[in-house]
Short mmCIF file of C-alpha atoms in Angstrom, two decimals:
data_model
loop_
_atom_site.label_atom_id
_atom_site.label_comp_id
_atom_site.label_asym_id
_atom_site.label_seq_id
_atom_site.Cartn_x
_atom_site.Cartn_y
_atom_site.Cartn_z
CA UNK Z 1 -8.22 -19.72 53.31
CA UNK Z 2 -10.23 -19.78 50.09
CA UNK Z 3 -13.99 -19.94 50.61
CA UNK Z 4 -14.89 -19.11 47.00
CA UNK Z 5 -13.21 -22.35 45.77
CA UNK Z 6 -14.72 -25.80 46.38
CA UNK Z 7 -13.99 -26.98 49.92
CA UNK Z 8 -10.94 -29.17 50.37
CA UNK Z 9 -13.24 -31.72 52.05
CA UNK Z 10 -16.98 -31.90 52.53
CA UNK Z 11 -18.72 -34.69 54.42
CA UNK Z 12 -22.49 -34.95 54.06
CA UNK Z 13 -24.70 -37.04 56.33
CA UNK Z 14 -21.95 -39.43 57.43
CA UNK Z 15 -23.30 -42.27 59.55
CA UNK Z 16 -21.11 -45.04 60.90
CA UNK Z 17 -22.42 -47.93 62.96
CA UNK Z 18 -20.62 -50.70 64.82
CA UNK Z 19 -23.35 -53.24 65.41
CA UNK Z 20 -26.02 -51.46 67.44
CA UNK Z 21 -23.68 -48.61 68.39
CA UNK Z 22 -24.01 -45.45 66.28
CA UNK Z 23 -20.58 -43.80 66.35
CA UNK Z 24 -21.47 -41.05 63.85
CA UNK Z 25 -25.05 -39.96 63.24
CA UNK Z 26 -25.64 -38.03 59.96
CA UNK Z 27 -22.65 -35.74 60.49
CA UNK Z 28 -21.93 -32.83 58.14
CA UNK Z 29 -18.44 -31.31 58.08
CA UNK Z 30 -16.70 -28.85 55.75
CA UNK Z 31 -12.98 -28.06 55.55
CA UNK Z 32 -12.19 -24.94 53.52
CA UNK Z 33 -9.02 -24.82 51.43
CA UNK Z 34 -5.98 -23.38 53.18
CA UNK Z 35 -7.64 -23.42 56.60
CA UNK Z 36 -7.36 -25.20 59.94
CA UNK Z 37 -10.63 -26.67 61.19
CA UNK Z 38 -10.70 -28.02 64.75
CA UNK Z 39 -12.85 -31.05 65.55
CA UNK Z 40 -13.50 -31.31 69.28
CA UNK Z 41 -15.58 -33.43 71.60
CA UNK Z 42 -15.36 -35.76 74.55
CA UNK Z 43 -13.78 -39.21 74.32
CA UNK Z 44 -16.19 -41.47 72.49
CA UNK Z 45 -17.96 -38.57 70.76
CA UNK Z 46 -17.02 -39.92 67.32
CA UNK Z 47 -14.19 -37.59 66.25
CA UNK Z 48 -11.62 -40.21 65.34
CA UNK Z 49 -14.27 -42.47 63.80
CA UNK Z 50 -15.42 -39.65 61.51
CA UNK Z 51 -11.87 -38.95 60.39
CA UNK Z 52 -11.18 -42.67 59.97
CA UNK Z 53 -14.07 -42.71 57.49
CA UNK Z 54 -12.47 -39.82 55.61
CA UNK Z 55 -9.10 -41.60 55.66
CA UNK Z 56 -10.53 -44.87 54.30
CA UNK Z 57 -10.05 -46.92 57.46
CA UNK Z 58 -13.83 -47.41 57.80
CA UNK Z 59 -16.63 -47.56 55.26
CA UNK Z 60 -19.53 -45.28 56.16
CA UNK Z 61 -22.99 -46.81 56.34
CA UNK Z 62 -24.55 -43.65 54.94
CA UNK Z 63 -23.40 -40.33 53.54
CA UNK Z 64 -21.02 -38.94 50.93
CA UNK Z 65 -17.41 -37.73 50.84
CA UNK Z 66 -16.35 -34.89 48.55
CA UNK Z 67 -12.73 -33.86 47.92
CA UNK Z 68 -12.15 -30.67 45.91
CA UNK Z 69 -15.82 -30.78 44.94
CA UNK Z 70 -15.66 -34.32 43.55
CA UNK Z 71 -17.47 -37.22 45.20
CA UNK Z 72 -15.02 -39.92 46.26
CA UNK Z 73 -15.24 -43.45 47.65
CA UNK Z 74 -12.35 -44.70 49.75
CA UNK Z 75 -11.94 -48.43 50.25
CA UNK Z 76 -8.59 -48.08 52.01
CA UNK Z 77 -6.10 -45.49 53.32
CA UNK Z 78 -4.23 -45.92 50.03
CA UNK Z 79 -7.27 -44.50 48.20
CA UNK Z 80 -7.38 -41.54 50.59
CA UNK Z 81 -3.63 -40.91 50.21
CA UNK Z 82 -3.99 -41.02 46.44
CA UNK Z 83 -6.62 -38.30 46.83
CA UNK Z 84 -4.16 -36.18 48.82
CA UNK Z 85 -5.36 -36.96 52.34
CA UNK Z 86 -2.89 -37.87 55.09
CA UNK Z 87 -3.53 -38.75 58.73
CA UNK Z 88 -1.17 -38.42 61.69
CA UNK Z 89 -2.58 -40.76 64.32
CA UNK Z 90 -2.48 -40.14 68.06
CA UNK Z 91 -0.45 -43.33 68.44
CA UNK Z 92 2.20 -43.02 65.78
CA UNK Z 93 2.21 -45.54 62.93
CA UNK Z 94 5.98 -45.97 62.83
CA UNK Z 95 8.16 -49.09 62.83
CA UNK Z 96 10.43 -48.39 65.77
CA UNK Z 97 13.48 -50.53 64.87
CA UNK Z 98 13.58 -49.01 61.37
CA UNK Z 99 15.31 -45.74 60.56
CA UNK Z 100 13.59 -42.42 59.92
CA UNK Z 101 14.32 -42.70 56.18
CA UNK Z 102 12.95 -46.24 55.97
CA UNK Z 103 9.75 -45.21 57.75
CA UNK Z 104 9.16 -42.21 55.49
CA UNK Z 105 9.57 -44.10 52.22
CA UNK Z 106 8.01 -47.38 53.39
CA UNK Z 107 5.41 -48.40 50.80
CA UNK Z 108 6.23 -45.35 48.63
CA UNK Z 109 9.77 -46.11 47.57
CA UNK Z 110 11.06 -44.34 44.45
CA UNK Z 111 12.60 -46.76 41.95
CA UNK Z 112 15.42 -45.85 39.59
CA UNK Z 113 15.15 -48.62 37.01
CA UNK Z 114 12.89 -51.36 35.70
CA UNK Z 115 14.38 -53.89 38.14
CA UNK Z 116 12.83 -52.00 41.05
CA UNK Z 117 16.01 -50.75 42.68
CA UNK Z 118 15.30 -48.00 45.22
CA UNK Z 119 16.59 -44.55 44.38
CA UNK Z 120 17.78 -43.53 47.84
CA UNK Z 121 19.34 -40.30 46.63
CA UNK Z 122 16.09 -39.06 45.08
CA UNK Z 123 14.14 -39.91 48.25
CA UNK Z 124 16.70 -38.04 50.37
CA UNK Z 125 16.53 -35.01 48.09
CA UNK Z 126 12.74 -34.87 48.32
CA UNK Z 127 12.75 -35.30 52.11
CA UNK Z 128 15.41 -32.61 52.51
CA UNK Z 129 13.35 -30.24 50.35
CA UNK Z 130 10.30 -30.80 52.55
CA UNK Z 131 12.36 -30.27 55.71
CA UNK Z 132 13.87 -27.09 54.30
CA UNK Z 133 10.47 -25.67 53.30
CA UNK Z 134 8.94 -26.23 56.74
CA UNK Z 135 12.08 -25.82 58.85
CA UNK Z 136 12.00 -29.43 60.08
CA UNK Z 137 15.10 -31.09 61.50
CA UNK Z 138 14.04 -34.58 60.40
CA UNK Z 139 16.66 -34.72 57.64
CA UNK Z 140 19.42 -34.54 60.28
CA UNK Z 141 18.69 -38.03 61.60
CA UNK Z 142 17.48 -39.99 58.60
CA UNK Z 143 19.64 -42.98 59.61
CA UNK Z 144 18.49 -42.93 63.26
CA UNK Z 145 16.10 -45.67 64.42
CA UNK Z 146 12.68 -44.32 65.39
CA UNK Z 147 12.97 -45.86 68.87
CA UNK Z 148 15.84 -43.48 69.67
CA UNK Z 149 13.79 -40.33 69.01
CA UNK Z 150 11.65 -38.43 71.49
CA UNK Z 151 7.92 -38.16 70.86
CA UNK Z 152 8.11 -34.66 69.38
CA UNK Z 153 10.64 -35.82 66.79
CA UNK Z 154 8.57 -38.91 65.99
CA UNK Z 155 5.57 -36.70 65.32
CA UNK Z 156 7.58 -34.55 62.90
CA UNK Z 157 8.59 -37.75 61.10
CA UNK Z 158 4.89 -38.63 60.73
CA UNK Z 159 4.15 -35.21 59.24
CA UNK Z 160 7.08 -35.42 56.82
CA UNK Z 161 5.94 -38.92 55.85
CA UNK Z 162 2.48 -37.59 54.91
CA UNK Z 163 3.93 -34.65 52.96
CA UNK Z 164 6.34 -37.00 51.17
CA UNK Z 165 3.31 -38.98 50.03
CA UNK Z 166 1.68 -35.88 48.58
CA UNK Z 167 -0.87 -34.98 51.25
CA UNK Z 168 -2.68 -31.69 50.68
CA UNK Z 169 -5.14 -32.35 53.51
CA UNK Z 170 -3.66 -33.37 56.86
CA UNK Z 171 -5.69 -34.90 59.70
CA UNK Z 172 -3.93 -34.53 63.05
CA UNK Z 173 -5.51 -36.76 65.69
CA UNK Z 174 -4.83 -35.42 69.20
CA UNK Z 175 -1.37 -34.24 68.07
CA UNK Z 176 -0.50 -32.47 71.33
CA UNK Z 177 -1.57 -35.24 73.71
CA UNK Z 178 1.99 -36.51 74.29
CA UNK Z 179 3.96 -33.29 73.76
CA UNK Z 180 5.65 -30.93 76.20
CA UNK Z 181 4.59 -27.25 76.18
CA UNK Z 182 7.66 -26.36 74.11
CA UNK Z 183 6.88 -29.09 71.59
CA UNK Z 184 3.25 -27.93 71.40
CA UNK Z 185 4.40 -24.41 70.55
CA UNK Z 186 6.68 -25.80 67.86
CA UNK Z 187 3.83 -27.88 66.41
CA UNK Z 188 1.56 -24.85 66.25
CA UNK Z 189 4.24 -23.03 64.25
CA UNK Z 190 4.45 -26.00 61.89
CA UNK Z 191 0.67 -25.98 61.42
CA UNK Z 192 0.75 -22.26 60.66
CA UNK Z 193 3.45 -22.84 58.05
CA UNK Z 194 1.47 -25.68 56.46
CA UNK Z 195 -1.61 -23.47 56.25
CA UNK Z 196 0.44 -20.62 54.78
CA UNK Z 197 1.71 -23.00 52.09
CA UNK Z 198 -1.81 -23.93 51.01
CA UNK Z 199 -2.41 -27.10 53.00
CA UNK Z 200 -5.75 -27.71 54.71
CA UNK Z 201 -5.69 -29.19 58.21
CA UNK Z 202 -8.16 -30.95 60.49
CA UNK Z 203 -7.08 -30.64 64.11
CA UNK Z 204 -8.69 -33.19 66.45
CA UNK Z 205 -8.27 -32.12 70.06
CA UNK Z 206 -9.62 -32.10 73.59
CA UNK Z 207 -7.79 -28.88 74.38
CA UNK Z 208 -10.06 -25.92 73.91
CA UNK Z 209 -7.38 -23.25 74.25
CA UNK Z 210 -5.35 -24.86 71.47
CA UNK Z 211 -8.37 -25.17 69.20
CA UNK Z 212 -9.20 -21.50 69.73
CA UNK Z 213 -5.63 -20.37 69.13
CA UNK Z 214 -4.95 -22.26 65.89
CA UNK Z 215 -8.26 -22.86 64.06
CA UNK Z 216 -10.59 -20.64 62.04
CA UNK Z 217 -13.58 -22.95 62.45
CA UNK Z 218 -14.46 -25.39 65.23
CA UNK Z 219 -16.96 -28.24 64.97
CA UNK Z 220 -18.19 -29.88 68.18
CA UNK Z 221 -19.31 -33.52 68.32
CA UNK Z 222 -21.30 -35.01 71.18
CA UNK Z 223 -22.52 -38.60 71.31
CA UNK Z 224 -21.79 -39.03 67.61
CA UNK Z 225 -23.76 -35.98 66.50
CA UNK Z 226 -22.47 -32.64 65.23
CA UNK Z 227 -23.69 -30.10 67.80
CA UNK Z 228 -22.56 -27.15 65.69
CA UNK Z 229 -19.75 -25.34 63.91
CA UNK Z 230 -18.57 -21.97 65.25
CA UNK Z 231 -16.14 -19.25 64.26
CA UNK Z 232 -13.16 -19.53 66.62
CA UNK Z 233 -12.83 -15.74 66.78
CA UNK Z 234 -16.36 -15.39 68.10
CA UNK Z 235 -16.51 -18.07 70.82
CA UNK Z 236 -14.95 -18.89 74.20
CA UNK Z 237 -13.68 -21.93 76.08
CA UNK Z 238 -16.79 -21.85 78.25
CA UNK Z 239 -19.05 -21.86 75.18
CA UNK Z 240 -17.19 -24.81 73.65
CA UNK Z 241 -17.16 -26.75 76.91
CA UNK Z 242 -20.91 -26.30 77.26
CA UNK Z 243 -21.42 -27.57 73.70
CA UNK Z 244 -19.17 -30.57 74.36
CA UNK Z 245 -20.68 -31.82 77.61
CA UNK Z 246 -24.07 -30.13 77.71
CA UNK Z 247 -23.45 -28.35 81.01
CA UNK Z 248 -21.20 -25.75 82.63
CA UNK Z 249 -17.56 -26.70 83.34
CA UNK Z 250 -15.53 -25.23 86.21
CA UNK Z 251 -12.14 -23.97 84.97
CA UNK Z 252 -10.86 -22.12 88.04
CA UNK Z 253 -8.67 -23.44 90.82
CA UNK Z 254 -10.66 -24.58 93.85
CA UNK Z 255 -9.76 -23.07 97.20
CA UNK Z 256 -8.76 -25.69 99.77
CA UNK Z 257 -10.60 -25.87 103.05
CA UNK Z 258 -8.14 -28.01 105.03
CA UNK Z 259 -4.47 -27.77 106.00
CA UNK Z 260 -1.85 -30.48 105.34
CA UNK Z 261 -1.18 -32.89 108.20
CA UNK Z 262 1.70 -35.17 109.10
CA UNK Z 263 4.35 -36.35 106.59
CA UNK Z 264 3.30 -39.49 104.73
CA UNK Z 265 5.81 -39.92 101.90
CA UNK Z 266 9.44 -38.86 102.34
CA UNK Z 267 12.25 -39.12 99.82
CA UNK Z 268 15.78 -38.31 100.91
CA UNK Z 269 18.77 -37.68 98.62
CA UNK Z 270 17.33 -40.05 96.01
CA UNK Z 271 19.54 -41.00 93.08
CA UNK Z 272 18.19 -42.98 90.14
CA UNK Z 273 19.74 -44.33 86.96
CA UNK Z 274 17.99 -44.46 83.60
CA UNK Z 275 17.68 -47.32 81.14
CA UNK Z 276 21.16 -46.70 79.77
CA UNK Z 277 22.85 -46.48 83.13
CA UNK Z 278 23.13 -42.69 83.25
CA UNK Z 279 22.13 -40.85 86.42
CA UNK Z 280 18.69 -39.34 85.83
CA UNK Z 281 17.77 -38.27 89.38
CA UNK Z 282 20.44 -36.40 91.30
CA UNK Z 283 19.90 -36.33 95.05
CA UNK Z 284 16.22 -35.31 95.25
CA UNK Z 285 14.50 -34.60 98.58
CA UNK Z 286 10.74 -34.32 98.93
CA UNK Z 287 8.02 -34.66 101.54
CA UNK Z 288 4.30 -35.07 100.88
CA UNK Z 289 1.91 -34.64 103.80
CA UNK Z 290 -1.59 -35.83 104.61
CA UNK Z 291 -4.12 -33.80 102.68
CA UNK Z 292 -1.61 -32.35 100.21
CA UNK Z 293 -1.02 -32.50 96.47
CA UNK Z 294 2.59 -32.04 95.38
CA UNK Z 295 2.83 -31.20 91.68
CA UNK Z 296 5.99 -32.09 89.76
CA UNK Z 297 6.53 -30.10 86.57
CA UNK Z 298 9.31 -30.34 84.02
CA UNK Z 299 10.18 -30.91 80.40
CA UNK Z 300 10.05 -34.60 79.55
CA UNK Z 301 13.36 -36.37 80.11
CA UNK Z 302 14.51 -34.43 83.16
CA UNK Z 303 14.13 -37.33 85.58
CA UNK Z 304 10.42 -37.25 86.41
CA UNK Z 305 9.78 -40.79 85.16
CA UNK Z 306 12.75 -42.25 87.04
CA UNK Z 307 11.78 -40.38 90.23
CA UNK Z 308 8.24 -41.76 90.10
CA UNK Z 309 9.49 -45.27 89.35
CA UNK Z 310 11.78 -45.02 92.38
CA UNK Z 311 8.87 -43.98 94.59
CA UNK Z 312 6.48 -46.66 93.32
CA UNK Z 313 9.01 -49.50 93.24
CA UNK Z 314 9.16 -49.94 89.49
CA UNK Z 315 12.89 -49.14 89.34
CA UNK Z 316 15.72 -49.91 91.77
CA UNK Z 317 17.09 -46.99 93.76
CA UNK Z 318 20.79 -46.25 93.18
CA UNK Z 319 21.15 -44.31 96.44
CA UNK Z 320 19.05 -42.51 99.01
CA UNK Z 321 15.91 -43.46 100.89
CA UNK Z 322 12.13 -43.73 100.42
CA UNK Z 323 9.95 -43.80 103.55
CA UNK Z 324 6.21 -44.27 104.02
CA UNK Z 325 4.92 -42.94 107.35
CA UNK Z 326 8.47 -43.17 108.69
CA UNK Z 327 9.00 -46.78 107.60
CA UNK Z 328 11.84 -47.53 105.20
CA UNK Z 329 10.57 -49.00 101.90
CA UNK Z 330 13.57 -48.17 99.69
CA UNK Z 331 14.18 -51.80 98.71
CA UNK Z 332 10.55 -52.96 98.85
CA UNK Z 333 9.05 -54.46 95.68
CA UNK Z 334 6.17 -52.89 93.78
CA UNK Z 335 3.88 -55.55 95.26
CA UNK Z 336 4.93 -54.64 98.81
CA UNK Z 337 4.43 -50.95 98.12
CA UNK Z 338 0.90 -51.56 96.87
CA UNK Z 339 0.17 -53.51 100.04
CA UNK Z 340 1.79 -50.73 102.11
CA UNK Z 341 -0.54 -48.16 100.54
CA UNK Z 342 1.06 -46.59 97.45
CA UNK Z 343 -1.29 -46.47 94.45
CA UNK Z 344 -0.03 -45.59 90.98
CA UNK Z 345 -1.81 -44.04 88.01
CA UNK Z 346 0.73 -44.66 85.21
CA UNK Z 347 1.77 -42.33 82.41
CA UNK Z 348 0.82 -44.76 79.63
CA UNK Z 349 -2.59 -46.28 80.25
CA UNK Z 350 -2.36 -48.57 77.23
CA UNK Z 351 0.90 -50.36 78.06
CA UNK Z 352 1.31 -49.76 81.79
CA UNK Z 353 -2.20 -49.41 83.18
CA UNK Z 354 -4.34 -52.00 81.42
CA UNK Z 355 -4.15 -55.34 79.65
CA UNK Z 356 -5.87 -54.21 76.49
CA UNK Z 357 -7.24 -57.58 75.41
CA UNK Z 358 -8.66 -58.46 78.83
CA UNK Z 359 -12.09 -57.62 80.21
CA UNK Z 360 -12.63 -54.86 82.75
CA UNK Z 361 -13.24 -57.56 85.36
CA UNK Z 362 -9.78 -58.99 84.85
CA UNK Z 363 -8.26 -55.50 84.68
CA UNK Z 364 -9.94 -54.64 87.99
CA UNK Z 365 -7.86 -57.40 89.57
CA UNK Z 366 -4.53 -55.78 88.68
CA UNK Z 367 -2.78 -54.82 91.90
CA UNK Z 368 -5.40 -56.68 93.95
CA UNK Z 369 -4.20 -60.24 93.30
CA UNK Z 370 -3.04 -60.80 96.89
CA UNK Z 371 -5.44 -58.48 98.74
CA UNK Z 372 -8.64 -59.44 100.55
CA UNK Z 373 -11.50 -59.71 99.69
CA UNK Z 374 -10.29 -60.47 96.16
CA UNK Z 375 -7.81 -63.14 97.21
CA UNK Z 376 -7.85 -65.77 99.92
CA UNK Z 377 -4.43 -67.34 99.97
CA UNK Z 378 -3.85 -68.73 96.50
CA UNK Z 379 -7.54 -68.59 95.54
CA UNK Z 380 -9.22 -65.67 93.79
CA UNK Z 381 -12.78 -64.61 94.51
CA UNK Z 382 -13.98 -63.59 91.06
CA UNK Z 383 -17.35 -62.56 92.45
CA UNK Z 384 -15.64 -59.94 94.62
CA UNK Z 385 -13.49 -58.84 91.67
CA UNK Z 386 -16.58 -58.46 89.48
CA UNK Z 387 -18.30 -56.43 92.20
CA UNK Z 388 -15.23 -54.18 92.40
CA UNK Z 389 -15.23 -53.71 88.61
CA UNK Z 390 -18.93 -52.79 88.69
CA UNK Z 391 -18.33 -50.34 91.54
CA UNK Z 392 -15.56 -48.59 89.57
CA UNK Z 393 -17.69 -48.48 86.42
CA UNK Z 394 -20.63 -46.97 88.30
CA UNK Z 395 -18.74 -44.47 90.47
CA UNK Z 396 -16.52 -43.23 87.64
CA UNK Z 397 -19.14 -43.34 84.89
CA UNK Z 398 -17.13 -45.66 82.65
CA UNK Z 399 -18.75 -46.11 79.24
CA UNK Z 400 -19.87 -48.59 78.07
CA UNK Z 401 -20.92 -49.84 81.52
CA UNK Z 402 -20.20 -53.49 80.77
CA UNK Z 403 -17.63 -55.28 82.98
CA UNK Z 404 -17.08 -57.92 80.29
CA UNK Z 405 -16.05 -55.40 77.64
CA UNK Z 406 -12.34 -55.38 76.79
CA UNK Z 407 -10.15 -52.47 77.84
CA UNK Z 408 -9.16 -51.87 74.21
CA UNK Z 409 -12.78 -51.12 73.26
CA UNK Z 410 -12.95 -48.15 75.66
CA UNK Z 411 -12.07 -44.60 74.66
CA UNK Z 412 -8.96 -43.07 76.21
CA UNK Z 413 -10.94 -41.06 78.73
CA UNK Z 414 -12.94 -44.07 79.89
CA UNK Z 415 -9.78 -46.16 80.19
CA UNK Z 416 -8.24 -43.45 82.35
CA UNK Z 417 -11.31 -43.16 84.58
CA UNK Z 418 -11.27 -46.93 85.09
CA UNK Z 419 -7.60 -46.89 86.11
CA UNK Z 420 -8.15 -44.00 88.54
CA UNK Z 421 -11.12 -45.80 90.09
CA UNK Z 422 -9.24 -49.08 90.38
CA UNK Z 423 -6.23 -47.47 92.06
CA UNK Z 424 -8.38 -45.51 94.52
CA UNK Z 425 -10.10 -48.82 95.31
CA UNK Z 426 -6.82 -50.04 96.83
CA UNK Z 427 -7.60 -47.69 99.78
CA UNK Z 428 -4.12 -46.10 99.59
CA UNK Z 429 -2.32 -43.60 101.79
CA UNK Z 430 -0.45 -42.17 98.79
CA UNK Z 431 -1.51 -41.75 95.18
CA UNK Z 432 1.18 -41.16 92.55
CA UNK Z 433 -0.48 -39.88 89.37
CA UNK Z 434 1.71 -39.51 86.29
CA UNK Z 435 0.05 -37.37 83.60
CA UNK Z 436 -3.40 -38.38 84.91
CA UNK Z 437 -5.38 -36.58 82.18
CA UNK Z 438 -3.12 -36.99 79.15
CA UNK Z 439 -5.27 -37.42 76.05
CA UNK Z 440 -8.47 -37.11 78.10
CA UNK Z 441 -11.48 -34.95 77.21
CA UNK Z 442 -12.59 -31.94 79.22
CA UNK Z 443 -15.46 -33.70 80.97
CA UNK Z 444 -13.21 -36.55 82.12
CA UNK Z 445 -10.51 -34.06 83.11
CA UNK Z 446 -12.95 -32.23 85.36
CA UNK Z 447 -14.11 -35.52 86.87
CA UNK Z 448 -10.56 -36.76 87.59
CA UNK Z 449 -9.44 -33.38 88.95
CA UNK Z 450 -12.43 -33.17 91.29
CA UNK Z 451 -11.86 -36.72 92.53
CA UNK Z 452 -8.18 -36.04 93.28
CA UNK Z 453 -9.10 -32.88 95.17
CA UNK Z 454 -11.77 -34.79 97.14
CA UNK Z 455 -9.19 -37.43 98.07
CA UNK Z 456 -6.75 -34.75 99.14
CA UNK Z 457 -9.41 -33.23 101.37
CA UNK Z 458 -10.02 -36.69 102.83
CA UNK Z 459 -6.38 -36.74 103.95
CA UNK Z 460 -4.52 -38.60 101.20
CA UNK Z 461 -1.03 -37.58 100.13
CA UNK Z 462 -0.92 -37.16 96.36
CA UNK Z 463 1.90 -36.64 93.86
CA UNK Z 464 0.88 -35.40 90.41
CA UNK Z 465 3.36 -35.31 87.52
CA UNK Z 466 2.16 -33.35 84.51
CA UNK Z 467 3.47 -31.41 81.54
CA UNK Z 468 0.22 -29.38 81.55
CA UNK Z 469 1.08 -26.27 83.50
CA UNK Z 470 -2.56 -25.28 83.93
CA UNK Z 471 -3.26 -28.71 85.44
CA UNK Z 472 -0.36 -28.42 87.88
CA UNK Z 473 -1.44 -24.92 88.92
CA UNK Z 474 -5.06 -26.00 89.40
CA UNK Z 475 -4.34 -29.10 91.47
CA UNK Z 476 -1.10 -28.61 93.36
CA UNK Z 477 -0.59 -27.08 96.80
CA UNK Z 478 3.13 -26.90 96.01
CA UNK Z 479 4.94 -27.25 92.67
CA UNK Z 480 8.39 -28.83 92.40
CA UNK Z 481 10.07 -28.09 89.05
CA UNK Z 482 12.58 -30.67 87.80
CA UNK Z 483 15.54 -29.76 85.64
CA UNK Z 484 18.36 -32.16 84.79
CA UNK Z 485 17.41 -34.60 87.52
CA UNK Z 486 17.05 -32.13 90.40
CA UNK Z 487 14.49 -29.71 91.79
CA UNK Z 488 15.42 -26.26 90.56
CA UNK Z 489 12.75 -24.78 92.85
CA UNK Z 490 9.59 -25.55 94.81
CA UNK Z 491 6.97 -22.82 94.51
CA UNK Z 492 3.38 -22.06 95.39
CA UNK Z 493 0.81 -22.27 92.56
CA UNK Z 494 -0.47 -18.77 93.27
CA UNK Z 495 2.98 -17.19 93.33
CA UNK Z 496 4.11 -18.00 89.77
CA UNK Z 497 2.67 -17.61 86.28
CA UNK Z 498 2.73 -20.23 83.53
CA UNK Z 499 5.49 -18.19 81.87
CA UNK Z 500 7.58 -18.28 85.04
CA UNK Z 501 7.03 -22.02 85.40
CA UNK Z 502 8.18 -22.39 81.79
CA UNK Z 503 11.38 -20.50 82.63
CA UNK Z 504 12.03 -22.79 85.59
CA UNK Z 505 11.43 -25.83 83.38
CA UNK Z 506 14.06 -24.44 80.99
CA UNK Z 507 16.61 -24.24 83.82
CA UNK Z 508 16.35 -20.55 84.76
CA UNK Z 509 15.85 -19.38 88.29
CA UNK Z 510 13.27 -16.68 88.75
CA UNK Z 511 14.36 -13.17 89.58
CA UNK Z 512 14.70 -12.84 93.35
CA UNK Z 513 13.21 -10.16 95.54
CA UNK Z 514 16.63 -8.52 95.53
CA UNK Z 515 16.42 -8.18 91.77
CA UNK Z 516 19.04 -10.79 90.86
CA UNK Z 517 18.91 -11.82 87.22
CA UNK Z 518 17.75 -15.31 86.41
CA UNK Z 519 20.65 -17.73 85.90
CA UNK Z 520 20.72 -21.21 84.38
CA UNK Z 521 20.74 -23.83 87.12
CA UNK Z 522 23.98 -25.40 85.94
CA UNK Z 523 25.77 -22.17 86.79
CA UNK Z 524 24.51 -22.28 90.37
CA UNK Z 525 25.19 -25.86 91.38
CA UNK Z 526 22.91 -28.56 92.71
CA UNK Z 527 19.35 -27.30 93.15
CA UNK Z 528 19.06 -29.47 96.26
CA UNK Z 529 22.38 -28.45 97.75
CA UNK Z 530 23.45 -25.65 100.04
CA UNK Z 531 23.22 -23.00 97.35
CA UNK Z 532 19.46 -23.54 97.06
CA UNK Z 533 18.52 -24.41 100.61
CA UNK Z 534 14.98 -24.41 101.99
CA UNK Z 535 15.61 -21.13 103.74
CA UNK Z 536 16.93 -19.53 100.56
CA UNK Z 537 13.81 -20.57 98.66
CA UNK Z 538 11.44 -19.81 101.47
CA UNK Z 539 9.51 -23.00 100.72
CA UNK Z 540 9.01 -26.27 102.52
CA UNK Z 541 10.34 -29.40 100.84
#
């Protein structure tokens, strides 16, 4: 970091309005050369808007932008890129049917002669040099379509694309929101390498621990205003949380005051196939009781999605049984399962939870189309639907509090709160929540966590799938760890550390009381078979 040189970026008095809404209110921000500066705040606080101004996506109403000490005006992202600024968006800007190589060079193709022929060899050489310098593996699948890559690999493609286009300043917008813990660790290493090679980074995040671990400086936005900039080495998560939301935030696990009751959801020897016909869930058993939260942890791609889709009726079961309060529902449709009492908070709120172009009133109807008082035979009671939408907005503090606003105009946290409220409104017996706080700010996380715990204490059976180990440990009464389609173990949240959970997620059994060394699960057979029985584990499934 070089503080005696002109800052890489300086924003002075940036104001951005959308009609009567002030998204940024005279914000100052300085990024020193060769440093990582975290920009944090709740959903809707103006973080992405501020960086979209810097990247040329929006014109500011007031204020100035300086790059390397020179005032600049950006009319488009092309202007920002020409000034050496790149942005990796939370939702990747990649053309999925196209290959990695095509995506990287798209719009910045090198030509080898005056007829405009593309010099593919030169582009490959430059990409391979970038990958070699930063130890990326992107050059190994240049001919692979983007849609065949996992999210971590897609993100690395986005970073290589920005570096290929000459970015010296990189804006990373919620870069860890969709990553597994292992991918997050890898990204942090990449950011360290970029900083060491002279790049300057702006790290937009909701995750306070990550901001503290990677950044030198942290700026907090609240309601469009810059609350302050602090030295990461001299602050704490509690201090940052207080700045973000204006009050104290509870971080610790809450002690439960009730005991689980009778079994509600039972899954027996469930087998599920993935999109390509391969078996993704291999004979899983689980039971969730009244007043209990079962957490399911695992590295993405180990069968969690298929298991949840089998429980909620979104995917056909290959073999096994699903029962709700003792009644077989294995072959029941998603509609029948909603009516039977299974609510679902989906992993992807944008594509699975909401119709983005529809109003909140219409989105409140989803899942309620055949249920009284919203439906009477083939007729819908839109007055009752509107009342339901208003109830959700009020109870879950959805902003802006306008039932006619479209889902797409809400921040991620407010979209998530609306979905949670709508699903709870179904009056379910079981809630299945898949990554319920992914990409959500700390205030909304606390709100959603507290609501799930309240529902548990009211007697609901809840399944929570999450890649956030701290979330699983805070919420769950038991934690089932998935590895290669099976449960490698089911443990208590107070009996294992995050490190031990990480080992289980990687397929290693924990050292037993007898001192046996940890062994990869594939050397010990089926985690749900006789070699890992309930009595051996000492846990209830």
